[in-house]
């Protein structure tokens, strides 16, 4: 019988994931930590994905069918989650067997943490080559400034407090292929504490069909939009001269006179030096 209030709700939205979803689901079910529900949200799949998950027998699985709208399906998963914590997972990745155990203990032992991700291992589907992503770790001080540099969190490694997102009415928004990035920024504006566990708890599959490959240009443009929003949010406290200098840099970027990365690095350093953190 399904437990009504599990410790963790794992939310996995899938769309035409027949090649990988069985392996992804079974990696969740094999977790050493057992007190969870697995919300499998079918985002209007037209392949064999639904049939595959329906053939996996486990009373912790809940299958939900939605029309094709990835962001709306993500939010529906948040609404349906009964756990104290919500853990994200993608249908083409593989959980480390102790991922939920490690992240649950972290959140329980450090109750001031609202959002936590981890390192992960990228692996090439065709070659099997593995690369450890471990650029950041521990508490993330001044998360808005860190996020101004780039999205430093890997979405399917994230776990967060259900109470925090409900209290602050946080939702995924339709920011094309960067809805997670936008979510972290909005959470940071509400004072969320972020932490990155310094061990690899997810195997992230790299393949030709993933969004970061097929929609890379749209993702880049959306990320640029988010960075500009972060700057606009932080700039009011800066002196007028600094604001004007930033506007000049923005115009120079449009004319290909400076790179976006250089502009962002500059304003990040100004923010740090002036301690414009909220």
PDB file of C-alpha atoms in Angstrom, residues 53-244:
ATOM      1  CA  UNK A  53       6.406   2.279 -17.055  1.00  0.00           C
ATOM      2  CA  UNK A  54       3.008   0.631 -16.677  1.00  0.00           C
ATOM      3  CA  UNK A  55       4.792  -2.724 -16.807  1.00  0.00           C
ATOM      4  CA  UNK A  56       7.046  -1.816 -13.868  1.00  0.00           C
ATOM      5  CA  UNK A  57       5.408  -3.018 -10.675  1.00  0.00           C
ATOM      6  CA  UNK A  58       6.065  -1.014  -7.512  1.00  0.00           C
ATOM      7  CA  UNK A  59       3.501   0.523  -5.181  1.00  0.00           C
ATOM      8  CA  UNK A  60       5.572   3.691  -4.827  1.00  0.00           C
ATOM      9  CA  UNK A  61       4.959   4.560  -8.492  1.00  0.00           C
ATOM     10  CA  UNK A  62       2.184   6.971  -9.428  1.00  0.00           C
ATOM     11  CA  UNK A  63       1.612   7.498 -13.160  1.00  0.00           C
ATOM     12  CA  UNK A  64      -0.056  10.759 -14.223  1.00  0.00           C
ATOM     13  CA  UNK A  65      -1.071  11.663 -17.779  1.00  0.00           C
ATOM     14  CA  UNK A  66      -0.923  15.258 -19.023  1.00  0.00           C
ATOM     15  CA  UNK A  67      -1.066  17.068 -22.358  1.00  0.00           C
ATOM     16  CA  UNK A  68       2.287  17.985 -23.883  1.00  0.00           C
ATOM     17  CA  UNK A  69       3.539  21.033 -21.959  1.00  0.00           C
ATOM     18  CA  UNK A  70       6.735  20.289 -20.071  1.00  0.00           C
ATOM     19  CA  UNK A  71       6.595  23.254 -17.695  1.00  0.00           C
ATOM     20  CA  UNK A  72       2.922  22.695 -16.858  1.00  0.00           C
ATOM     21  CA  UNK A  73       3.682  19.018 -16.212  1.00  0.00           C
ATOM     22  CA  UNK A  74       6.560  19.965 -13.890  1.00  0.00           C
ATOM     23  CA  UNK A  75       4.262  22.239 -11.926  1.00  0.00           C
ATOM     24  CA  UNK A  76       1.595  19.561 -11.740  1.00  0.00           C
ATOM     25  CA  UNK A  77       4.223  17.296 -10.242  1.00  0.00           C
ATOM     26  CA  UNK A  78       4.921  19.916  -7.573  1.00  0.00           C
ATOM     27  CA  UNK A  79       1.193  20.146  -6.851  1.00  0.00           C
ATOM     28  CA  UNK A  80       0.781  16.381  -6.517  1.00  0.00           C
ATOM     29  CA  UNK A  81       3.884  15.785  -4.391  1.00  0.00           C
ATOM     30  CA  UNK A  82       3.107  14.600  -0.863  1.00  0.00           C
ATOM     31  CA  UNK A  83       6.680  14.452   0.432  1.00  0.00           C
ATOM     32  CA  UNK A  84       8.460  16.766   2.843  1.00  0.00           C
ATOM     33  CA  UNK A  85      11.112  17.124   0.154  1.00  0.00           C
ATOM     34  CA  UNK A  86      10.834  17.108  -3.636  1.00  0.00           C
ATOM     35  CA  UNK A  87      13.643  15.555  -5.672  1.00  0.00           C
ATOM     36  CA  UNK A  88      13.914  16.081  -9.405  1.00  0.00           C
ATOM     37  CA  UNK A  89      14.905  13.362 -11.839  1.00  0.00           C
ATOM     38  CA  UNK A  90      15.009  13.141 -15.630  1.00  0.00           C
ATOM     39  CA  UNK A  91      13.931  10.175 -17.696  1.00  0.00           C
ATOM     40  CA  UNK A  92      17.286   9.704 -19.412  1.00  0.00           C
ATOM     41  CA  UNK A  93      19.565   9.814 -16.348  1.00  0.00           C
ATOM     42  CA  UNK A  94      20.591   7.293 -13.700  1.00  0.00           C
ATOM     43  CA  UNK A  95      20.526   7.830  -9.932  1.00  0.00           C
ATOM     44  CA  UNK A  96      23.418   6.749  -7.764  1.00  0.00           C
ATOM     45  CA  UNK A  97      21.972   4.070  -5.409  1.00  0.00           C
ATOM     46  CA  UNK A  98      22.557   6.267  -2.347  1.00  0.00           C
ATOM     47  CA  UNK A  99      21.431   9.581  -3.817  1.00  0.00           C
ATOM     48  CA  UNK A 100      18.190   9.920  -1.847  1.00  0.00           C
ATOM     49  CA  UNK A 101      19.785   8.658   1.364  1.00  0.00           C
ATOM     50  CA  UNK A 102      22.595  11.220   1.169  1.00  0.00           C
ATOM     51  CA  UNK A 103      20.334  14.110   0.248  1.00  0.00           C
ATOM     52  CA  UNK A 104      17.695  13.254   2.862  1.00  0.00           C
ATOM     53  CA  UNK A 105      20.280  13.076   5.641  1.00  0.00           C
ATOM     54  CA  UNK A 106      21.778  16.385   4.491  1.00  0.00           C
ATOM     55  CA  UNK A 107      18.424  18.179   4.533  1.00  0.00           C
ATOM     56  CA  UNK A 108      17.517  16.708   7.920  1.00  0.00           C
ATOM     57  CA  UNK A 109      20.904  17.419   9.509  1.00  0.00           C
ATOM     58  CA  UNK A 110      21.080  20.968   8.109  1.00  0.00           C
ATOM     59  CA  UNK A 111      17.483  22.235   8.294  1.00  0.00           C
ATOM     60  CA  UNK A 112      18.545  25.727   7.207  1.00  0.00           C
ATOM     61  CA  UNK A 113      19.148  24.384   3.672  1.00  0.00           C
ATOM     62  CA  UNK A 114      16.210  24.941   1.324  1.00  0.00           C
ATOM     63  CA  UNK A 115      17.654  23.697  -1.973  1.00  0.00           C
ATOM     64  CA  UNK A 116      20.487  21.227  -2.478  1.00  0.00           C
ATOM     65  CA  UNK A 117      22.054  19.700  -5.557  1.00  0.00           C
ATOM     66  CA  UNK A 118      25.173  17.580  -5.951  1.00  0.00           C
ATOM     67  CA  UNK A 119      28.061  16.848  -8.216  1.00  0.00           C
ATOM     68  CA  UNK A 120      27.248  14.562 -11.107  1.00  0.00           C
ATOM     69  CA  UNK A 121      28.993  12.388 -13.669  1.00  0.00           C
ATOM     70  CA  UNK A 122      28.390  13.191 -17.317  1.00  0.00           C
ATOM     71  CA  UNK A 123      28.671  10.155 -19.561  1.00  0.00           C
ATOM     72  CA  UNK A 124      28.642   9.945 -23.345  1.00  0.00           C
ATOM     73  CA  UNK A 125      26.034   7.495 -24.574  1.00  0.00           C
ATOM     74  CA  UNK A 126      28.057   6.436 -27.609  1.00  0.00           C
ATOM     75  CA  UNK A 127      31.571   6.298 -26.166  1.00  0.00           C
ATOM     76  CA  UNK A 128      30.947   5.668 -22.475  1.00  0.00           C
ATOM     77  CA  UNK A 129      33.383   8.478 -21.629  1.00  0.00           C
ATOM     78  CA  UNK A 130      32.767   9.946 -18.169  1.00  0.00           C
ATOM     79  CA  UNK A 131      33.476  13.432 -16.832  1.00  0.00           C
ATOM     80  CA  UNK A 132      32.896  14.523 -13.227  1.00  0.00           C
ATOM     81  CA  UNK A 133      31.201  17.909 -12.843  1.00  0.00           C
ATOM     82  CA  UNK A 134      32.455  19.291  -9.531  1.00  0.00           C
ATOM     83  CA  UNK A 135      32.959  23.020 -10.041  1.00  0.00           C
ATOM     84  CA  UNK A 136      31.149  24.149  -6.875  1.00  0.00           C
ATOM     85  CA  UNK A 137      30.502  22.644  -3.441  1.00  0.00           C
ATOM     86  CA  UNK A 138      29.140  23.447  -0.002  1.00  0.00           C
ATOM     87  CA  UNK A 139      27.028  26.446   0.901  1.00  0.00           C
ATOM     88  CA  UNK A 140      26.531  28.892  -1.953  1.00  0.00           C
ATOM     89  CA  UNK A 141      27.064  32.368  -0.589  1.00  0.00           C
ATOM     90  CA  UNK A 142      25.297  35.195  -2.410  1.00  0.00           C
ATOM     91  CA  UNK A 143      23.497  32.793  -4.790  1.00  0.00           C
ATOM     92  CA  UNK A 144      22.199  35.547  -7.079  1.00  0.00           C
ATOM     93  CA  UNK A 145      25.735  36.637  -7.873  1.00  0.00           C
ATOM     94  CA  UNK A 146      26.764  33.016  -8.499  1.00  0.00           C
ATOM     95  CA  UNK A 147      23.706  32.541 -10.725  1.00  0.00           C
ATOM     96  CA  UNK A 148      24.565  35.722 -12.578  1.00  0.00           C
ATOM     97  CA  UNK A 149      27.697  33.932 -13.756  1.00  0.00           C
ATOM     98  CA  UNK A 150      25.729  30.847 -14.902  1.00  0.00           C
ATOM     99  CA  UNK A 151      23.266  28.192 -13.778  1.00  0.00           C
ATOM    100  CA  UNK A 152      25.490  26.330 -11.323  1.00  0.00           C
ATOM    101  CA  UNK A 153      22.922  23.659 -10.404  1.00  0.00           C
ATOM    102  CA  UNK A 154      22.211  20.463 -12.370  1.00  0.00           C
ATOM    103  CA  UNK A 155      18.418  20.209 -12.405  1.00  0.00           C
ATOM    104  CA  UNK A 156      18.044  16.405 -11.967  1.00  0.00           C
ATOM    105  CA  UNK A 157      20.351  16.478  -8.927  1.00  0.00           C
ATOM    106  CA  UNK A 158      18.192  18.978  -7.048  1.00  0.00           C
ATOM    107  CA  UNK A 159      16.168  18.337  -3.902  1.00  0.00           C
ATOM    108  CA  UNK A 160      14.216  21.063  -2.117  1.00  0.00           C
ATOM    109  CA  UNK A 161      11.753  21.697   0.662  1.00  0.00           C
ATOM    110  CA  UNK A 162       8.134  21.409  -0.457  1.00  0.00           C
ATOM    111  CA  UNK A 163       7.174  23.857   2.298  1.00  0.00           C
ATOM    112  CA  UNK A 164       9.520  26.546   0.944  1.00  0.00           C
ATOM    113  CA  UNK A 165       8.125  26.541  -2.581  1.00  0.00           C
ATOM    114  CA  UNK A 166       4.530  26.467  -1.341  1.00  0.00           C
ATOM    115  CA  UNK A 167       5.062  29.271   1.170  1.00  0.00           C
ATOM    116  CA  UNK A 168       6.658  31.464  -1.506  1.00  0.00           C
ATOM    117  CA  UNK A 169       4.357  30.342  -4.329  1.00  0.00           C
ATOM    118  CA  UNK A 170       7.304  29.301  -6.476  1.00  0.00           C
ATOM    119  CA  UNK A 171       6.521  27.743  -9.838  1.00  0.00           C
ATOM    120  CA  UNK A 172       8.434  26.749 -12.922  1.00  0.00           C
ATOM    121  CA  UNK A 173       7.871  29.404 -15.566  1.00  0.00           C
ATOM    122  CA  UNK A 174       7.808  29.219 -19.351  1.00  0.00           C
ATOM    123  CA  UNK A 175      11.407  30.314 -19.848  1.00  0.00           C
ATOM    124  CA  UNK A 176      12.307  28.222 -22.875  1.00  0.00           C
ATOM    125  CA  UNK A 177      14.657  25.389 -21.934  1.00  0.00           C
ATOM    126  CA  UNK A 178      15.890  27.236 -18.814  1.00  0.00           C
ATOM    127  CA  UNK A 179      12.879  26.949 -16.514  1.00  0.00           C
ATOM    128  CA  UNK A 180      15.054  25.448 -13.778  1.00  0.00           C
ATOM    129  CA  UNK A 181      17.523  28.346 -13.963  1.00  0.00           C
ATOM    130  CA  UNK A 182      14.640  30.801 -13.543  1.00  0.00           C
ATOM    131  CA  UNK A 183      13.292  28.790 -10.585  1.00  0.00           C
ATOM    132  CA  UNK A 184      16.613  28.981  -8.716  1.00  0.00           C
ATOM    133  CA  UNK A 185      16.817  32.728  -9.329  1.00  0.00           C
ATOM    134  CA  UNK A 186      13.317  33.307  -7.982  1.00  0.00           C
ATOM    135  CA  UNK A 187      14.051  31.106  -4.960  1.00  0.00           C
ATOM    136  CA  UNK A 188      17.215  33.115  -4.288  1.00  0.00           C
ATOM    137  CA  UNK A 189      15.191  36.342  -4.382  1.00  0.00           C
ATOM    138  CA  UNK A 190      13.018  34.844  -1.621  1.00  0.00           C
ATOM    139  CA  UNK A 191      16.073  34.186   0.520  1.00  0.00           C
ATOM    140  CA  UNK A 192      16.599  30.487  -0.181  1.00  0.00           C
ATOM    141  CA  UNK A 193      19.751  28.828   1.142  1.00  0.00           C
ATOM    142  CA  UNK A 194      21.529  26.654  -1.444  1.00  0.00           C
ATOM    143  CA  UNK A 195      24.013  23.835  -0.939  1.00  0.00           C
ATOM    144  CA  UNK A 196      25.913  21.547  -3.310  1.00  0.00           C
ATOM    145  CA  UNK A 197      26.817  18.098  -1.996  1.00  0.00           C
ATOM    146  CA  UNK A 198      30.467  17.365  -2.893  1.00  0.00           C
ATOM    147  CA  UNK A 199      29.970  13.901  -4.312  1.00  0.00           C
ATOM    148  CA  UNK A 200      28.540  12.562  -7.542  1.00  0.00           C
ATOM    149  CA  UNK A 201      24.974  11.346  -6.989  1.00  0.00           C
ATOM    150  CA  UNK A 202      23.738  11.231 -10.586  1.00  0.00           C
ATOM    151  CA  UNK A 203      24.896   9.845 -13.907  1.00  0.00           C
ATOM    152  CA  UNK A 204      23.858  12.416 -16.505  1.00  0.00           C
ATOM    153  CA  UNK A 205      23.453  10.933 -19.967  1.00  0.00           C
ATOM    154  CA  UNK A 206      24.775  13.009 -22.889  1.00  0.00           C
ATOM    155  CA  UNK A 207      23.071  12.204 -26.186  1.00  0.00           C
ATOM    156  CA  UNK A 208      22.002  13.860 -29.408  1.00  0.00           C
ATOM    157  CA  UNK A 209      18.294  14.145 -28.519  1.00  0.00           C
ATOM    158  CA  UNK A 210      18.643  16.091 -25.259  1.00  0.00           C
ATOM    159  CA  UNK A 211      17.472  19.683 -25.033  1.00  0.00           C
ATOM    160  CA  UNK A 212      20.931  21.116 -24.326  1.00  0.00           C
ATOM    161  CA  UNK A 213      21.944  19.799 -27.748  1.00  0.00           C
ATOM    162  CA  UNK A 214      18.822  20.236 -29.894  1.00  0.00           C
ATOM    163  CA  UNK A 215      17.730  23.569 -28.388  1.00  0.00           C
ATOM    164  CA  UNK A 216      21.099  25.009 -27.395  1.00  0.00           C
ATOM    165  CA  UNK A 217      20.604  28.380 -29.097  1.00  0.00           C
ATOM    166  CA  UNK A 218      17.170  28.970 -27.546  1.00  0.00           C
ATOM    167  CA  UNK A 219      18.526  27.881 -24.184  1.00  0.00           C
ATOM    168  CA  UNK A 220      21.420  30.326 -24.539  1.00  0.00           C
ATOM    169  CA  UNK A 221      19.072  33.204 -25.350  1.00  0.00           C
ATOM    170  CA  UNK A 222      16.816  32.413 -22.403  1.00  0.00           C
ATOM    171  CA  UNK A 223      19.804  32.178 -20.078  1.00  0.00           C
ATOM    172  CA  UNK A 224      20.936  35.601 -21.313  1.00  0.00           C
ATOM    173  CA  UNK A 225      17.462  36.977 -20.525  1.00  0.00           C
ATOM    174  CA  UNK A 226      17.633  35.568 -16.982  1.00  0.00           C
ATOM    175  CA  UNK A 227      21.064  37.089 -16.390  1.00  0.00           C
ATOM    176  CA  UNK A 228      19.814  40.468 -17.490  1.00  0.00           C
ATOM    177  CA  UNK A 229      16.900  40.115 -15.068  1.00  0.00           C
ATOM    178  CA  UNK A 230      19.305  39.322 -12.228  1.00  0.00           C
ATOM    179  CA  UNK A 231      21.319  42.430 -13.046  1.00  0.00           C
ATOM    180  CA  UNK A 232      18.180  44.580 -13.206  1.00  0.00           C
ATOM    181  CA  UNK A 233      17.125  43.181  -9.822  1.00  0.00           C
ATOM    182  CA  UNK A 234      20.466  43.952  -8.188  1.00  0.00           C
ATOM    183  CA  UNK A 235      21.339  47.241  -9.896  1.00  0.00           C
ATOM    184  CA  UNK A 236      19.022  49.662  -8.056  1.00  0.00           C
ATOM    185  CA  UNK A 237      21.443  49.832  -5.138  1.00  0.00           C
ATOM    186  CA  UNK A 238      24.445  50.633  -7.327  1.00  0.00           C
ATOM    187  CA  UNK A 239      25.684  54.173  -7.969  1.00  0.00           C
ATOM    188  CA  UNK A 240      24.383  55.884 -11.095  1.00  0.00           C
ATOM    189  CA  UNK A 241      27.830  55.833 -12.713  1.00  0.00           C
ATOM    190  CA  UNK A 242      28.046  52.048 -12.433  1.00  0.00           C
ATOM    191  CA  UNK A 243      24.587  51.624 -13.938  1.00  0.00           C
ATOM    192  CA  UNK A 244      25.559  53.833 -16.867  1.00  0.00           C
TER     193      UNK A 244
END
